[in-house]
Coordinates of C-alpha atoms in Angstrom, one line a residue:
X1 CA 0.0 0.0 0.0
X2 CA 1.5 3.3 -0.8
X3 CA 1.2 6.1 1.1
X4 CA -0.6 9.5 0.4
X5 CA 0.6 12.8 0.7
X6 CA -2.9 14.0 -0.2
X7 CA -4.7 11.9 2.3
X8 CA -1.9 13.0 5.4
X9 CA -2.4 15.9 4.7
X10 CA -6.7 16.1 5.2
X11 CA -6.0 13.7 7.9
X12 CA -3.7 16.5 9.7
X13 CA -6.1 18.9 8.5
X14 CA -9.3 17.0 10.4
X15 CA -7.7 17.3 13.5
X16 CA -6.4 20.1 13.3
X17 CA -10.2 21.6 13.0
X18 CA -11.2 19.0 15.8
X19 CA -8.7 20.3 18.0
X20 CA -9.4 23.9 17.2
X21 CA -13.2 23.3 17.5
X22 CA -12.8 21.4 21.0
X23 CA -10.8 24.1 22.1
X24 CA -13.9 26.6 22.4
X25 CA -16.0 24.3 23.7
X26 CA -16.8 25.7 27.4
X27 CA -17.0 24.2 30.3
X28 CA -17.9 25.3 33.7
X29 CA -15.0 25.8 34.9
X30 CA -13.7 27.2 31.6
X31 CA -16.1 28.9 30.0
X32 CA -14.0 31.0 27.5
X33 CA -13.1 34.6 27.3
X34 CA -16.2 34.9 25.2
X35 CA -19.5 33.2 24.3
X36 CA -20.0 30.3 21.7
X37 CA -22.9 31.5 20.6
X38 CA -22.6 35.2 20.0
X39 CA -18.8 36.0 20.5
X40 CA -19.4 38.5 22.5
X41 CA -16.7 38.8 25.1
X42 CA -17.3 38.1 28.9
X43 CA -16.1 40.7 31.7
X44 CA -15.9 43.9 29.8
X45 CA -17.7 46.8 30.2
X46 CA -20.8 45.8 28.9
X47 CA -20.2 41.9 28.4
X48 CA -21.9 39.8 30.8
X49 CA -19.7 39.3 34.1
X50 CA -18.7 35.3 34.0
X51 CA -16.9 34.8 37.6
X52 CA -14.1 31.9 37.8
X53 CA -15.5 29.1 39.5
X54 CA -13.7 25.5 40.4
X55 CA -16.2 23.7 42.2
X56 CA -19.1 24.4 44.7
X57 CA -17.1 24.5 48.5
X58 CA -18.1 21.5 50.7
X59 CA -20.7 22.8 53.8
X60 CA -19.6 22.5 57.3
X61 CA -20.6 19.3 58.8
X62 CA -21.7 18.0 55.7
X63 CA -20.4 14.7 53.6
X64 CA -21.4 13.4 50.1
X65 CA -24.0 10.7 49.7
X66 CA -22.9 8.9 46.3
X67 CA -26.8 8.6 44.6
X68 CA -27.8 5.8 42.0
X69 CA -30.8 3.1 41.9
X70 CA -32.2 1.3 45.0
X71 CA -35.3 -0.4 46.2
X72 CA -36.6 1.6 49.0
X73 CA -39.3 0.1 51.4
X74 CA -39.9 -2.2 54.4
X75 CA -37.1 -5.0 54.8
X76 CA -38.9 -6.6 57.9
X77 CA -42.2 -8.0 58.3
X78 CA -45.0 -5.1 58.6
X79 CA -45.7 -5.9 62.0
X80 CA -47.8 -2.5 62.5
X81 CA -49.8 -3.8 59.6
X82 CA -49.8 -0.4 58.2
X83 CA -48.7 -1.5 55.1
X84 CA -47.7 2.7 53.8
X85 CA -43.9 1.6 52.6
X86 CA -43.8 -1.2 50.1
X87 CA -41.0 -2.0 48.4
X88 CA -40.4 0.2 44.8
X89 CA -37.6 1.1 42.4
X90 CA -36.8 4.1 42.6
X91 CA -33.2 6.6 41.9
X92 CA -31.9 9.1 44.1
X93 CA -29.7 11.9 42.7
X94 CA -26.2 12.4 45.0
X95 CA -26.5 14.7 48.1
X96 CA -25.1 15.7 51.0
X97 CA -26.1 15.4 54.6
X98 CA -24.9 16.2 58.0
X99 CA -23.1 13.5 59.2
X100 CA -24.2 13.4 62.5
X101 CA -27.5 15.0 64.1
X102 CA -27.7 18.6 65.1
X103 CA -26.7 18.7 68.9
X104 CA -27.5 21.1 71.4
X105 CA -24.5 22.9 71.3
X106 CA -25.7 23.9 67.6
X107 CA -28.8 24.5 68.7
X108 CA -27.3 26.8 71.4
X109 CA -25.6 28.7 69.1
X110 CA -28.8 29.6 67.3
X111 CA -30.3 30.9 70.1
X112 CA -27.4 33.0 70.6
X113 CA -27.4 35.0 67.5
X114 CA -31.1 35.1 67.5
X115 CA -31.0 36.5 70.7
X116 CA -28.3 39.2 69.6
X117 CA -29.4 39.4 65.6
X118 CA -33.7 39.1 65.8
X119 CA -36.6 40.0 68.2
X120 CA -37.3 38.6 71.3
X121 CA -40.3 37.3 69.6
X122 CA -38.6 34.7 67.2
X123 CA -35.8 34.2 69.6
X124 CA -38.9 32.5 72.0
X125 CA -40.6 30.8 68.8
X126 CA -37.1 28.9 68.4
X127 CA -37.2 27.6 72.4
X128 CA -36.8 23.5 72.3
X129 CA -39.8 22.6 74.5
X130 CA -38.0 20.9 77.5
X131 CA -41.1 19.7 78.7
X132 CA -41.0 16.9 76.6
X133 CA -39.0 15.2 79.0
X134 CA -41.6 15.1 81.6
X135 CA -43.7 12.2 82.7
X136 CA -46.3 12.0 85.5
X137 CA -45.0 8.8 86.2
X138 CA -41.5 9.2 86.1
X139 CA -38.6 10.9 87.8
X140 CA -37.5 13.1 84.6
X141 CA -36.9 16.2 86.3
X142 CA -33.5 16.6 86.1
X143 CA -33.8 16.4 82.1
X144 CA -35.9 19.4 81.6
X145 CA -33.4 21.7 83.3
X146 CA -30.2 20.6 82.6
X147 CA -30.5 18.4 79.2
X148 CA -30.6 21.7 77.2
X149 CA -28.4 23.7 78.8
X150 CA -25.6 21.9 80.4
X151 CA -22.0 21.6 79.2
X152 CA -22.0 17.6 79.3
X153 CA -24.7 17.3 76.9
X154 CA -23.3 19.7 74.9
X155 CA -22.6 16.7 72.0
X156 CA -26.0 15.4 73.0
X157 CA -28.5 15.8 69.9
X158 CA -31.1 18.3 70.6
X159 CA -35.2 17.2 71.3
X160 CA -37.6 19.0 72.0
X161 CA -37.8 20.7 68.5
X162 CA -40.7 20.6 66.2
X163 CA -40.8 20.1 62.7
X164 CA -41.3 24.2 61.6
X165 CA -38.8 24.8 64.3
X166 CA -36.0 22.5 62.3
X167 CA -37.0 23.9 59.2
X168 CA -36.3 27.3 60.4
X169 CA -32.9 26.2 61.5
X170 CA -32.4 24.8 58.3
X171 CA -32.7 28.8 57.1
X172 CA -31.0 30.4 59.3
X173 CA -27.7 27.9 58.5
X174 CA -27.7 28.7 54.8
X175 CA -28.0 32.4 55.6
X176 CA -25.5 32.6 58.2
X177 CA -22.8 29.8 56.7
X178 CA -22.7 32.0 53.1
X179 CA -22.4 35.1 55.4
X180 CA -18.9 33.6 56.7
X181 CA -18.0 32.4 53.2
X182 CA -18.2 36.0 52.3
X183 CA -15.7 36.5 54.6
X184 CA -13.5 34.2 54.3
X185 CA -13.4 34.4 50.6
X186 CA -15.2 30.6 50.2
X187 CA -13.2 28.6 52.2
X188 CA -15.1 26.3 54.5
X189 CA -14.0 24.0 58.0
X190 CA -14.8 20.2 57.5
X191 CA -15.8 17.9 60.3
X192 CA -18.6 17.9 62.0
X193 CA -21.5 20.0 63.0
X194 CA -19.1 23.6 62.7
X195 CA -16.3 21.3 63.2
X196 CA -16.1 17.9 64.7
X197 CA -15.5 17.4 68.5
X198 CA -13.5 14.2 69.6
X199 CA -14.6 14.6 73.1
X200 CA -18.4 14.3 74.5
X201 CA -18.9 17.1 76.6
X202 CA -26.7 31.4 67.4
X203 CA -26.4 33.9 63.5
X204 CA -28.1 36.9 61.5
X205 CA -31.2 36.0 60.0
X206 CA -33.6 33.4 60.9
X207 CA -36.8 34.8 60.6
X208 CA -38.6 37.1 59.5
X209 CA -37.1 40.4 57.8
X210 CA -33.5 39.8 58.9
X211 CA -33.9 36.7 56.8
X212 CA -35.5 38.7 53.7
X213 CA -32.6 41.1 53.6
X214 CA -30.1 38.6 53.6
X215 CA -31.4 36.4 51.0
X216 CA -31.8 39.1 49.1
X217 CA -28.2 40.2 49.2
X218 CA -27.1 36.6 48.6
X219 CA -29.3 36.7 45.3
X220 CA -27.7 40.4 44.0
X221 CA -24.6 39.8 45.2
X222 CA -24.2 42.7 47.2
X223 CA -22.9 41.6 50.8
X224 CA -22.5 38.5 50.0
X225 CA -21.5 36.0 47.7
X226 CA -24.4 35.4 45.0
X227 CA -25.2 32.3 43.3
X228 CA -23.9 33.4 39.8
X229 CA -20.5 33.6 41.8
X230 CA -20.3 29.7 42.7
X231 CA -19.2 31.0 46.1
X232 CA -22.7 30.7 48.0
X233 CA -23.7 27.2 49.5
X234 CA -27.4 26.0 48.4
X235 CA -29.7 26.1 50.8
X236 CA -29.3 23.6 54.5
X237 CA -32.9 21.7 54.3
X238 CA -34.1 18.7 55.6
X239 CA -33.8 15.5 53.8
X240 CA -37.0 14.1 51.7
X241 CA -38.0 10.7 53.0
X242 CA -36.4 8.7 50.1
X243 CA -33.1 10.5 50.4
X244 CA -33.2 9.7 54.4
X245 CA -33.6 6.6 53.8
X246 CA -31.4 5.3 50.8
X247 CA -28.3 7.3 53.3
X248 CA -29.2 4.8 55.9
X249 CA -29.2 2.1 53.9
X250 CA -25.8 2.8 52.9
X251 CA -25.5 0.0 50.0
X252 CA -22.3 1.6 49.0
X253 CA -20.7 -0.7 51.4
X254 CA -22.3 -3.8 49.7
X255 CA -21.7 -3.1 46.0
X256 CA -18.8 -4.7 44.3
X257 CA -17.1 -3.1 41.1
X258 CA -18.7 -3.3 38.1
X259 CA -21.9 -4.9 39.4
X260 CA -24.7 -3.7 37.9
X261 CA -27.1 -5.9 40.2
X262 CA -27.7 -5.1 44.5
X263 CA -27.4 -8.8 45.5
X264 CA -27.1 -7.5 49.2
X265 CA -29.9 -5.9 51.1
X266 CA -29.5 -4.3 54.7
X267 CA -32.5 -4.6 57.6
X268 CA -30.4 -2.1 59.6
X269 CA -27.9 0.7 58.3
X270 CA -25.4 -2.1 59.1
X271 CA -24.4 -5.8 57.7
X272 CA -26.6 -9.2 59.5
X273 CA -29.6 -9.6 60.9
X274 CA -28.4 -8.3 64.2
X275 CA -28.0 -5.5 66.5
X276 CA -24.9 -6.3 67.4
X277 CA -20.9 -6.0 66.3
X278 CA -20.3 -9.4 64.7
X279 CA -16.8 -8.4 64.3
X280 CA -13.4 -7.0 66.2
X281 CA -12.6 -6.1 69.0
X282 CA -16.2 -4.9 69.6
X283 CA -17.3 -8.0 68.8
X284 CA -21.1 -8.5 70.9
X285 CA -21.7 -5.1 71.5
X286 CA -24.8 -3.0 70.6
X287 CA -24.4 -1.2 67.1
X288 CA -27.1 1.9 68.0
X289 CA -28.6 3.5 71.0
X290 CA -32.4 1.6 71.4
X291 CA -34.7 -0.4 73.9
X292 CA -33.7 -3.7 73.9
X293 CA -37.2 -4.7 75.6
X294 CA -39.7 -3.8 78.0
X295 CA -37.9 -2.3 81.3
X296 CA -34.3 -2.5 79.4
X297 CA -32.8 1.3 77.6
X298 CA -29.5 0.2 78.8
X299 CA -28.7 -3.4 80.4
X300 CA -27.6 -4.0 83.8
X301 CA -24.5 -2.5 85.7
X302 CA -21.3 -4.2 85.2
X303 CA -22.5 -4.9 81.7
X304 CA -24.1 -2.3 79.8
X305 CA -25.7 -3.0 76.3
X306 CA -26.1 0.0 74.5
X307 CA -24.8 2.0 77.4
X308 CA -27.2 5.0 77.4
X309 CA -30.8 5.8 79.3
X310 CA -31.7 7.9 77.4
X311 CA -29.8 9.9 74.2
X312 CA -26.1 9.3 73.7
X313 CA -23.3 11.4 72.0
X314 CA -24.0 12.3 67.9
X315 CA -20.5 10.3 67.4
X316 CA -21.3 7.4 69.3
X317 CA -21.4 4.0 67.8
X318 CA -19.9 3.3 64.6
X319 CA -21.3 5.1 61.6
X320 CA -22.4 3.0 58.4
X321 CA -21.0 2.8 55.1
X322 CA -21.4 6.9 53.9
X323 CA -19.9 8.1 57.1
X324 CA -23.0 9.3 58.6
X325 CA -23.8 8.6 62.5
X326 CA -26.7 7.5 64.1
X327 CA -28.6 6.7 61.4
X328 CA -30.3 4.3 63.8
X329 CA -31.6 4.5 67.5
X330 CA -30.5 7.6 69.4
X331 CA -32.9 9.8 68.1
X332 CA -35.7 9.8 65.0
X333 CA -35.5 12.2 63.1
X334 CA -38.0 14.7 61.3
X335 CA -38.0 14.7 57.3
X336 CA -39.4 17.3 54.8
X337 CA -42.4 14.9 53.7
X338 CA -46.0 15.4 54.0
X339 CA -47.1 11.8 55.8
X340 CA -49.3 9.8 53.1
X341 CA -50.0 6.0 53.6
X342 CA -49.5 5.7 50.2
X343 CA -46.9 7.4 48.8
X344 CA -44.9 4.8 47.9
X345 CA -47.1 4.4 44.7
X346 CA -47.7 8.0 44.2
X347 CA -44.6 10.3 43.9
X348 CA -42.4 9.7 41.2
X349 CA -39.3 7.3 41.0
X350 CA -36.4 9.7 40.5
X351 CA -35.8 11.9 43.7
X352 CA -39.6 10.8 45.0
X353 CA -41.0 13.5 47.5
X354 CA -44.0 14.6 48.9
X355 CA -44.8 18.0 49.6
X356 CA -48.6 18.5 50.0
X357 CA -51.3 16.3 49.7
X358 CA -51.4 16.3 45.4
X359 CA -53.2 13.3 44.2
X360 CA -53.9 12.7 47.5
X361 CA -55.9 15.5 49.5
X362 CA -56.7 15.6 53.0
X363 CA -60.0 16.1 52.7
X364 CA -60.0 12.3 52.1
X365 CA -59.2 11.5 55.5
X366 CA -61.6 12.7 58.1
X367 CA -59.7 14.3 60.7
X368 CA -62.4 16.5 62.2
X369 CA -64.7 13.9 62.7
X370 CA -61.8 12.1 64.7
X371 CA -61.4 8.8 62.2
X372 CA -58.1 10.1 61.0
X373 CA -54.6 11.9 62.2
X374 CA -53.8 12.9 58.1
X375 CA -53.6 16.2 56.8
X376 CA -51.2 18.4 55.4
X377 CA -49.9 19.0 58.6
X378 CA -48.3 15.7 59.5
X379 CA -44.5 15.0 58.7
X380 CA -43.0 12.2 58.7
X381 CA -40.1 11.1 61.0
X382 CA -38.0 8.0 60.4
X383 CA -35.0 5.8 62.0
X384 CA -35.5 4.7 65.6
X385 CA -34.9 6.1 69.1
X386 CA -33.5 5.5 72.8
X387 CA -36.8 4.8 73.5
X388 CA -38.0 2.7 70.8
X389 CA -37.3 -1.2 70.1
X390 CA -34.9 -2.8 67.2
X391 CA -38.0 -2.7 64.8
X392 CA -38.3 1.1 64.1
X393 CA -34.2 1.0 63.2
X394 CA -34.7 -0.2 60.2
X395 CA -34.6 2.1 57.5
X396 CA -37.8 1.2 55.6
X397 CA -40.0 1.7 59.1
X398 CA -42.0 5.4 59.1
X399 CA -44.3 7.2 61.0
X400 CA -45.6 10.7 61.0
X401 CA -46.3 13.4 63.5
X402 CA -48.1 17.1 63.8
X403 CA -45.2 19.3 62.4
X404 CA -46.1 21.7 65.5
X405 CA -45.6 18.8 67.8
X406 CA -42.4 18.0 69.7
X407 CA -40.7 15.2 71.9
X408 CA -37.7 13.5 73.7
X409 CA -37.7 11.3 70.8
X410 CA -37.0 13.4 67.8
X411 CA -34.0 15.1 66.4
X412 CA -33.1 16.2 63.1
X413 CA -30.0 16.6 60.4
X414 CA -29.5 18.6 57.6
X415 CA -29.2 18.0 53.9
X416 CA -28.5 19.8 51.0
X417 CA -28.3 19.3 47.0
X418 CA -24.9 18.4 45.1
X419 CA -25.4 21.4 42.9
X420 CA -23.7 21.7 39.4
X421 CA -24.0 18.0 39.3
X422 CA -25.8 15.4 36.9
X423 CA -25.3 12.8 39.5

């Protein structure tokens, strides 16, 4: 075969043009000196301002849930007979979340700069109800003073917090973690809740106008990094149900390489059929903070269980397969979703959520006349708590709740999108 001049030479000439072509195509962190479209150059005088961006800057306390396809529902037998999560294909786009719950310490630290930044009015409105921790017929007393308030429950996760109360939290975060950004030029502490402690032991606007005038600065850019920049964080929130549940699952830890099938299901956020550490050197002991039966939240002396009465330290026990704490016992914890028996077959199977009662009203369930406790004012809670038994641990279990209402029993953790991302 003899070789071509002609034919080298279109061949040099093809990629030549494919090199030069590739060269303008933008990307988001190099988007050109001018547009594709119109050629019109960015950052001048009149061009449109196109900031430099690498990559959106990880939250504090926050780490990244790796999304893809999963079953969600009920892995044990239905033994409330409720029958409101059966089991459904569904994909869940990647995320972040807090990787332990919010503690009182945090919580502390909201108060304080709502105290100092807001009115007295919405300083009280945010007030964990400590009463939750009495009981008529129990010696709880001590709790309601000192749970809050007291530096050895500092790492303790905070109760006593409704549903609107955590999503006000949520709001005040967001405004007052893109405030710091601004000043520290987008460079954010990991670990942890505003930095992880090793040791077991409140910001501008959370309400009301303060809030207004700083999201509004956020979104102009003026005081604050804007979201054209790439500097601000999206918004803290709290997790749907689906997303809750496919972290605490954590099949991450089961998948093998290349394995397009999820041979290996989980009943708890961890390996087995049990509640305890099969392997180790903490081999037999209890993998979460829960009621191990009637009369027993901790074992007998000598030879603690779980080791805790009542709530334990966010960091306690060992976290599952994304990193994330407590994703059983300790504490449930509130999600964003309306309650629905049957939303399992109703929302949709990529990033399924239910916000209001679409498809599904509450004027279906009779509430007034006393026959139901549905409406569009019920959230649902999920994963298990010091006070509960090994059933409600598993991911799949759900139950709902007034989102005015508040107990011992209920925490909450943040969550946030994985913005600028496909995945």
């Amino acid at each position: 075969m003899k070789f071509s001049p002609t034919i080298s030479l279109l061949a040099m000439g093809a990629l030549a043009l494919a090199s030069c072509n590739s060269s303008k195509q933008g990307t988001a962190t190099n988007p050109g000196k001018e547009s594709s479209t119109t050629g019109l150059e960015y950052n001048t005088d009149e061009g449109m301002k196109v900031s430099s961006f690498k990559k959106i800057p990880t939250g504090p306390g926050l780490v990244y849930i790796e999304g893809g396809r999963t079953v969600l529902g009920t892995m044990e037998e239905d033994v409330t007979n409720t029958h409101d999560n059966m089991e459904r294909t569904v994909t869940i786009a990647s995320f972040y979340m807090d990787e332990a719950e919010v503690a009182n310490i945090h919580w502390l630290e909201y108060l304080h700069y709502l105290r100092k930044d807001s009115t007295e009015e919405q300083y009280k409105a945010a007030l964990p109800d400590t009463a939750v921790w009495a009981r008529d017929l129990s010696f709880n007393d001590p709790y309601v003073t000192y749970y809050l308030r007291y530096p050895g429950f500092r790492y303790f996760p905070v109760v006593g917090v409704n549903w609107l109360q955590a999503d006000r939290y949520c709001t005040w975060r967001t405004a007052k973690v893109n405030e710091n950004l601004g000043k520290t030029g987008g460079s954010t502490k990991g670990g942890g809740l505003f930095g992880k402690k090793k040791k077991k032991g409140d910001d501008a606007a959370a309400a009301g106008s303060a809030e207004g005038a700083t999201a509004g600065a956020l979104a102009d850019g003026k005081g604050g990094p804007s979201i054209e920049q790439g500097t601000s964080l999206p918004n803290y929130r709290l997790p749907t149900e689906a997303e809750w549940e496919y972290a605490a699952q954590a099949l991450v830890g089961t998948q093998e390489v290349g394995n397009e099938n999820q041979e290996v299901k989980r009943i708890y956020p961890w390996d087995g059929r049990s509640t305890r550490n099969a392997y180790g050197k903490k081999q037999g002991q209890f993998l979460a903070n829960f009621k191990r039966g009637r009369g027993d939240y901790a074992g007998i002396a000598g030879s603690l269980n779980d080791g805790a009465m009542i709530t334990d330290y966010v960091y306690a026990y060992p976290p599952n397969d994304y990193g994330l704490y407590n994703m059983a016992g300790n504490v449930n914890e509130w999600v964003q979703d309306v309650y629905r028996p049957l939303s399992f077959q109703d929302v949709e199977d990529l990033n399924p959520f239910r916000r209001n009662g679409v498809g599904d009203p509450d004027s279906k369930y009779d509430k007034k006349g006393y026959q139901s406790l549905i409406d569009d004012h019920v959230r649902v809670y999920k994963g298990g708590s010091w006070r509960d038994v090994a059933y409600y641990l598993s991911p799949g279990t759900r139950r709902f709740m007034a989102e005015d209402s508040a107990t011992a029993t209920i925490g909450f953790r943040c969550a946030m999108i994985n913005a600028g991302s496909n995945k």
